Coordinates of N, CA, C and O in Angstrom, one line a residue:
M319 N 157.8 54.2 69.4 CA 157.4 52.9 68.9 C 156.2 53.2 68.0 O 155.2 53.8 68.5
K320 N 156.2 52.7 66.9 CA 155.1 52.9 65.9 C 154.3 51.6 65.7 O 154.9 50.6 65.5
F321 N 153.0 51.7 65.8 CA 152.2 50.5 65.6 C 151.7 50.5 64.1 O 151.4 51.5 63.5
H322 N 151.8 49.4 63.6 CA 151.4 49.2 62.2 C 150.0 48.6 62.2 O 149.8 47.6 62.8
S323 N 149.1 49.2 61.5 CA 147.8 48.7 61.4 C 147.7 47.6 60.3 O 148.5 47.6 59.4
F324 N 146.8 46.7 60.6 CA 146.6 45.7 59.6 C 145.9 46.2 58.4 O 144.8 46.7 58.4
S325 N 146.6 46.3 57.3 CA 146.0 47.0 56.1 C 145.3 46.0 55.2 O 144.7 46.5 54.2
G326 N 145.3 44.8 55.5 CA 144.7 43.8 54.6 C 143.3 43.4 55.1 O 143.1 43.4 56.3
G327 N 142.4 42.9 54.3 CA 141.2 42.3 54.8 C 140.1 43.3 55.0 O 139.4 43.7 54.1
I328 N 139.9 43.8 56.2 CA 138.8 44.7 56.6 C 139.2 46.2 56.6 O 140.2 46.5 57.3
S329 N 138.5 47.0 55.9 CA 138.9 48.4 55.9 C 138.3 49.1 57.1 O 137.4 48.6 57.8
R330 N 138.7 50.3 57.3 CA 138.2 51.1 58.5 C 136.7 51.4 58.4 O 136.0 51.3 59.4
K331 N 136.2 51.7 57.2 CA 134.7 51.9 57.0 C 134.0 50.7 57.3 O 132.9 50.7 57.9
S332 N 134.5 49.6 56.9 CA 133.9 48.3 57.1 C 133.8 47.9 58.6 O 132.8 47.4 59.0
Q333 N 134.9 48.3 59.3 CA 134.9 48.0 60.7 C 133.8 48.9 61.4 O 133.1 48.4 62.3
Q334 N 133.7 50.1 61.0 CA 132.7 51.0 61.6 C 131.3 50.5 61.3 O 130.4 50.5 62.2
G335 N 131.1 49.9 60.1 CA 129.8 49.3 59.8 C 129.4 48.1 60.7 O 128.3 48.0 61.2
W336 N 130.4 47.3 61.0 CA 130.2 46.1 61.8 C 129.9 46.6 63.3 O 129.1 46.0 64.0
I337 N 130.6 47.6 63.7 CA 130.4 48.1 65.1 C 129.0 48.7 65.2 O 128.2 48.4 66.2
M338 N 128.6 49.4 64.2 CA 127.2 50.0 64.1 C 126.2 48.9 64.2 O 125.2 48.9 64.8
L339 N 126.4 47.8 63.4 CA 125.5 46.7 63.4 C 125.4 46.0 64.8 O 124.3 45.6 65.2
E340 N 126.6 45.8 65.4 CA 126.6 45.2 66.7 C 125.8 46.1 67.8 O 125.1 45.5 68.6
V341 N 126.0 47.4 67.7 CA 125.3 48.3 68.6 C 123.8 48.2 68.4 O 123.0 48.1 69.3
T342 N 123.4 48.2 67.1 CA 122.0 48.1 66.8 C 121.4 46.8 67.3 O 120.3 46.8 67.8
L343 N 122.1 45.7 67.1 CA 121.6 44.4 67.6 C 121.5 44.4 69.1 O 120.6 43.8 69.7
C344 N 122.5 45.0 69.8 CA 122.4 45.1 71.3 C 121.2 45.9 71.7 O 120.5 45.5 72.6
F345 N 120.9 47.0 71.0 CA 119.7 47.8 71.4 C 118.5 47.1 71.1 O 117.5 47.1 71.9
A346 N 118.4 46.3 70.0 CA 117.2 45.5 69.7 C 117.0 44.4 70.7 O 115.9 44.2 71.2
L347 N 118.1 43.8 71.2 CA 118.0 42.8 72.2 C 117.5 43.4 73.5 O 116.7 42.8 74.2
L348 N 118.1 44.5 73.9 CA 117.7 45.2 75.1 C 116.2 45.6 75.0 O 115.5 45.5 76.0
A349 N 115.7 46.1 73.9 CA 114.3 46.5 73.7 C 113.4 45.2 73.9 O 112.4 45.3 74.5
F350 N 113.9 44.1 73.3 CA 113.1 42.9 73.5 C 113.0 42.4 74.9 O 111.9 42.1 75.4
V351 N 114.1 42.5 75.6 CA 114.1 42.1 77.0 C 113.2 43.0 77.9 O 112.5 42.6 78.7
L352 N 113.3 44.3 77.6 CA 112.5 45.3 78.4 C 111.0 45.1 78.1 O 110.2 45.2 78.9
H353 N 110.7 44.7 76.8 CA 109.3 44.4 76.5 C 108.8 43.2 77.2 O 107.7 43.2 77.8
L354 N 109.6 42.2 77.3 CA 109.2 41.0 78.1 C 109.0 41.3 79.5 O 108.1 40.8 80.2
V355 N 109.9 42.1 80.1 CA 109.8 42.5 81.5 C 108.5 43.3 81.7 O 107.8 43.1 82.7
Q356 N 108.2 44.2 80.8 CA 107.0 45.0 80.9 C 105.7 44.1 80.9 O 104.8 44.3 81.6
V357 N 105.7 43.1 79.9 CA 104.5 42.2 79.8 C 104.4 41.4 81.1 O 103.3 41.2 81.6
Q358 N 105.5 40.9 81.6 CA 105.4 40.1 82.8 C 104.9 40.9 84.0 O 104.1 40.5 84.8
S359 N 105.4 42.1 84.1 CA 105.0 43.0 85.2 C 103.5 43.3 85.1 O 102.8 43.4 86.1
Q360 N 103.1 43.6 83.9 CA 101.7 43.9 83.7 C 100.8 42.7 84.0 O 99.7 42.9 84.6
T361 N 101.2 41.6 83.6 CA 100.4 40.3 83.9 C 100.4 40.1 85.5 O 99.3 39.8 86.0
Q362 N 101.5 40.3 86.1 CA 101.5 40.2 87.6 C 100.6 41.2 88.2 O 99.9 40.9 89.2
W363 N 100.6 42.4 87.8 CA 99.8 43.5 88.4 C 98.3 43.1 88.2 O 97.5 43.3 89.1
Q364 N 98.0 42.6 87.0 CA 96.6 42.3 86.7 C 96.1 41.1 87.6 O 95.0 41.2 88.2
S365 N 97.0 40.2 87.9 CA 96.6 39.1 88.7 C 96.5 39.5 90.2 O 95.6 39.1 90.9
I366 N 97.3 40.5 90.6 CA 97.2 41.0 92.0 C 95.9 41.8 92.1 O 95.2 41.7 93.1
Q367 N 95.6 42.6 91.1 CA 94.3 43.4 91.1 C 93.1 42.4 91.1 O 92.2 42.7 91.9
L368 N 93.1 41.4 90.3 CA 92.0 40.4 90.3 C 91.9 39.7 91.7 O 90.8 39.6 92.2
A369 N 93.0 39.4 92.3 CA 92.9 38.7 93.6 C 92.4 39.7 94.7 O 91.6 39.4 95.5
E370 N 92.8 41.0 94.6 CA 92.3 42.0 95.5 C 90.8 42.3 95.3 O 90.1 42.4 96.3
N371 N 90.4 42.4 94.1 CA 89.0 42.6 93.8 C 88.2 41.4 94.3 O 87.1 41.6 94.9
Q372 N 88.7 40.2 94.1 CA 88.0 39.0 94.6 C 87.9 39.0 96.1 O 86.8 38.7 96.7
R373 N 89.0 39.4 96.8 CA 89.0 39.4 98.2 C 87.9 40.5 98.7 O 87.2 40.2 99.7
K374 N 87.9 41.6 98.1 CA 87.0 42.7 98.5 C 85.5 42.2 98.3 O 84.6 42.5 99.1
L375 N 85.3 41.5 97.2 CA 83.9 41.0 96.9 C 83.5 40.0 97.9 O 82.4 40.1 98.5
E376 N 84.4 39.1 98.3 CA 84.1 38.1 99.3 C 83.8 38.8 100.7 O 82.9 38.4 101.4
E377 N 84.7 39.8 101.0 CA 84.5 40.5 102.2 C 83.2 41.2 102.3 O 82.4 41.2 103.3
N378 N 82.8 41.9 101.2 CA 81.5 42.6 101.1 C 80.3 41.6 101.2 O 79.3 41.9 101.8
Q379 N 80.5 40.4 100.6 CA 79.4 39.4 100.6 C 79.2 38.9 102.1 O 78.1 38.7 102.5
Q380 N 80.3 38.8 102.8 CA 80.3 38.3 104.2 C 79.6 39.4 105.0 O 78.8 39.1 105.9
K381 N 80.0 40.7 104.8 CA 79.3 41.8 105.6 C 77.9 41.9 105.2 O 77.1 42.1 106.1
Q382 N 77.5 41.7 104.0 CA 76.1 41.7 103.6 C 75.3 40.6 104.2 O 74.2 40.8 104.7
A383 N 75.9 39.4 104.2 CA 75.2 38.3 104.9 C 75.0 38.5 106.4 O 74.0 38.2 106.9
L384 N 76.0 39.1 107.0 CA 75.9 39.4 108.4 C 74.9 40.4 108.7 O 74.1 40.3 109.6
M385 N 74.9 41.5 107.8 CA 73.9 42.5 108.0 C 72.5 42.0 107.8 O 71.6 42.3 108.5
E386 N 72.3 41.1 106.8 CA 71.0 40.5 106.6 C 70.6 39.7 107.8 O 69.4 39.7 108.2
M387 N 71.5 39.0 108.3 CA 71.2 38.1 109.5 C 70.8 39.0 110.7 O 69.9 38.8 111.4
L388 N 71.5 40.1 110.9 CA 71.2 41.0 112.0 C 69.9 41.7 111.8 O 69.2 42.0 112.8
V389 N 69.6 42.1 110.6 CA 68.3 42.9 110.3 C 67.1 41.9 110.3 O 66.1 42.2 110.9
V390 N 67.3 40.8 109.7 CA 66.2 39.9 109.5 C 65.9 39.1 110.8 O 64.7 39.0 111.2
E391 N 66.9 38.5 111.4 CA 66.7 37.7 112.5 C 66.7 38.5 113.8 O 67.8 38.9 114.3
R392 N 65.6 38.8 114.4 CA 65.5 39.6 115.6 C 65.6 38.7 116.8 O 65.7 39.1 117.9
N393 N 65.6 37.4 116.7 CA 65.6 36.4 117.8 C 66.9 36.4 118.5 O 67.0 36.1 119.7
W394 N 68.0 36.7 117.9 CA 69.3 36.6 118.5 C 69.4 37.6 119.7 O 70.1 37.3 120.7
S395 N 68.8 38.7 119.6 CA 68.9 39.7 120.7 C 68.1 39.3 122.0 O 68.5 39.6 123.1
A396 N 67.0 38.6 121.8 CA 66.2 38.2 122.9 C 66.8 37.0 123.7 O 66.8 37.0 124.9
D397 N 67.3 36.1 122.9 CA 67.8 34.9 123.5 C 69.2 35.0 124.2 O 69.4 34.6 125.3
D398 N 70.1 35.7 123.5 CA 71.5 35.8 124.0 C 71.8 37.1 124.7 O 72.9 37.4 124.9
D399 N 70.8 37.9 125.1 CA 71.0 39.2 125.7 C 71.7 39.0 127.0 O 72.6 39.8 127.4
S400 N 71.4 38.0 127.8 CA 72.0 37.9 129.1 C 73.4 37.4 129.0 O 74.3 37.8 129.9
Q401 N 73.8 36.6 128.0 CA 75.1 36.0 127.9 C 76.1 37.0 127.4 O 77.2 37.1 127.9
D402 N 75.8 37.8 126.4 CA 76.8 38.6 125.7 C 76.6 40.1 125.9 O 77.0 40.9 125.1
S403 N 75.9 40.5 127.0 CA 75.7 41.9 127.2 C 76.9 42.7 127.4 O 77.0 43.9 127.0
D404 N 78.0 42.1 127.9 CA 79.2 42.9 128.1 C 80.1 42.9 126.9 O 81.0 43.7 126.8
S405 N 79.9 42.0 125.9 CA 80.7 41.9 124.7 C 80.3 42.9 123.7 O 81.1 43.2 122.8
Y406 N 79.1 43.4 123.7 CA 78.7 44.4 122.7 C 78.6 45.8 123.4 O 78.0 45.9 124.5
P407 N 79.0 46.8 122.7 CA 78.9 48.2 123.3 C 77.4 48.6 123.2 O 76.7 48.1 122.3
E408 N 77.1 49.6 124.0 CA 75.7 50.2 123.9 C 75.7 51.0 122.6 O 76.5 51.9 122.4
C409 N 74.7 50.7 121.8 CA 74.6 51.5 120.5 C 73.2 52.1 120.4 O 72.3 51.6 120.9
Q410 N 73.2 53.2 119.6 CA 71.9 53.8 119.3 C 71.3 52.9 118.2 O 72.0 52.5 117.3
E411 N 70.0 52.8 118.2 CA 69.4 52.0 117.2 C 69.2 53.0 116.0 O 68.8 54.1 116.1
C412 N 69.7 52.5 114.8 CA 69.5 53.4 113.6 C 68.5 52.8 112.7 O 68.5 51.6 112.5
T413 N 67.8 53.6 112.1 CA 66.7 53.1 111.1 C 66.7 54.0 109.9 O 67.4 55.1 109.9
G414 N 66.1 53.6 108.9 CA 65.9 54.4 107.7 C 67.2 54.7 107.0 O 68.0 53.8 106.7
S415 N 67.4 56.0 106.7 CA 68.6 56.4 105.9 C 69.8 56.2 106.7 O 70.9 56.0 106.2
Q416 N 69.8 56.3 108.1 CA 71.0 56.1 108.9 C 71.4 54.7 108.7 O 72.6 54.5 108.6
L417 N 70.5 53.7 108.8 CA 70.9 52.3 108.7 C 71.5 52.1 107.3 O 72.5 51.4 107.1
E418 N 70.9 52.6 106.3 CA 71.3 52.4 104.9 C 72.7 53.0 104.7 O 73.6 52.4 104.2
R419 N 73.0 54.2 105.2 CA 74.3 54.8 105.1 C 75.4 54.0 105.9 O 76.5 53.8 105.5
W420 N 75.0 53.5 107.1 CA 75.9 52.7 107.9 C 76.3 51.4 107.2 O 77.4 51.0 107.1
F421 N 75.2 50.8 106.6 CA 75.4 49.5 105.8 C 76.4 49.7 104.7 O 77.4 49.0 104.5
Y422 N 76.2 50.8 103.9 CA 77.1 51.0 102.7 C 78.5 51.4 103.2 O 79.5 51.1 102.5
A423 N 78.5 52.2 104.2 CA 79.8 52.6 104.7 C 80.6 51.4 105.3 O 81.9 51.4 105.2
S424 N 80.0 50.4 105.8 CA 80.7 49.3 106.4 C 81.3 48.4 105.3 O 82.2 47.6 105.6
Q425 N 80.9 48.5 104.0 CA 81.4 47.7 102.9 C 82.7 48.2 102.3 O 83.3 47.5 101.6
H426 N 83.0 49.5 102.6 CA 84.2 50.1 101.9 C 84.9 50.9 102.9 O 84.4 51.4 103.9
D427 N 86.2 51.0 102.7 CA 87.1 51.8 103.5 C 86.8 53.3 103.1 O 86.8 53.7 102.0
L428 N 86.5 54.1 104.2 CA 86.2 55.5 103.9 C 87.2 56.4 104.6 O 87.7 56.1 105.6
S429 N 87.4 57.5 103.9 CA 88.3 58.5 104.5 C 87.7 59.3 105.6 O 86.5 59.3 105.7
E430 N 88.5 59.9 106.5 CA 88.0 60.7 107.6 C 87.1 61.8 107.1 O 86.1 62.2 107.7
T431 N 87.5 62.5 106.0 CA 86.8 63.6 105.5 C 85.4 63.2 105.1 O 84.4 63.9 105.3
Y432 N 85.3 62.1 104.4 CA 84.0 61.6 104.0 C 83.1 61.3 105.2 O 81.9 61.7 105.3
L433 N 83.7 60.7 106.2 CA 82.9 60.4 107.4 C 82.4 61.6 108.1 O 81.3 61.7 108.6
S434 N 83.3 62.6 108.2 CA 82.8 63.9 108.9 C 81.8 64.6 108.0 O 80.9 65.3 108.6
E435 N 81.9 64.6 106.7 CA 81.0 65.3 105.9 C 79.6 64.6 105.9 O 78.6 65.3 105.9
T436 N 79.5 63.3 106.0 CA 78.2 62.7 106.0 C 77.6 62.4 107.4 O 76.5 62.0 107.5
G437 N 78.4 62.8 108.4 CA 77.9 62.6 109.8 C 78.0 61.2 110.3 O 77.4 60.8 111.3
L438 N 78.8 60.3 109.6 CA 79.0 59.0 110.1 C 80.1 58.8 111.1 O 80.4 57.7 111.6
E439 N 80.9 59.9 111.3 CA 82.1 59.8 112.2 C 81.8 59.2 113.6 O 82.4 58.4 114.1
G440 N 80.7 59.7 114.2 CA 80.4 59.3 115.5 C 79.7 57.9 115.6 O 79.6 57.3 116.6
E441 N 79.3 57.4 114.4 CA 78.5 56.2 114.4 C 79.4 54.9 114.3 O 79.0 53.8 114.4
E442 N 80.7 55.1 114.1 CA 81.6 53.9 113.9 C 82.0 53.3 115.2 O 82.2 53.9 116.2

């Protein structure tokens, strides 16, 4: 059985041109969609980073306020010593550079290697 091609209207070269145009348009559309996805992902990532930075800042401010309260107000230890003596572990008093290192270490997550290098490992 022999198929007869339609010989009128559109030539074979013209058909190849239309196919090439359709493929090019499909690639252009795909590139546009991928660009939109990338922009949306980048925007989401930036908003997540901003929220994380804000959370860390608030957490550090809370720790700083607590540290200021503990360092500045010495009355809390004299008044409440009998009530809360079992809720706090026995700690060595740290002063000077030890206190400063402990304070800055409490504001950020530190790796075990950093803690062992600086001697803060036993102080946590």
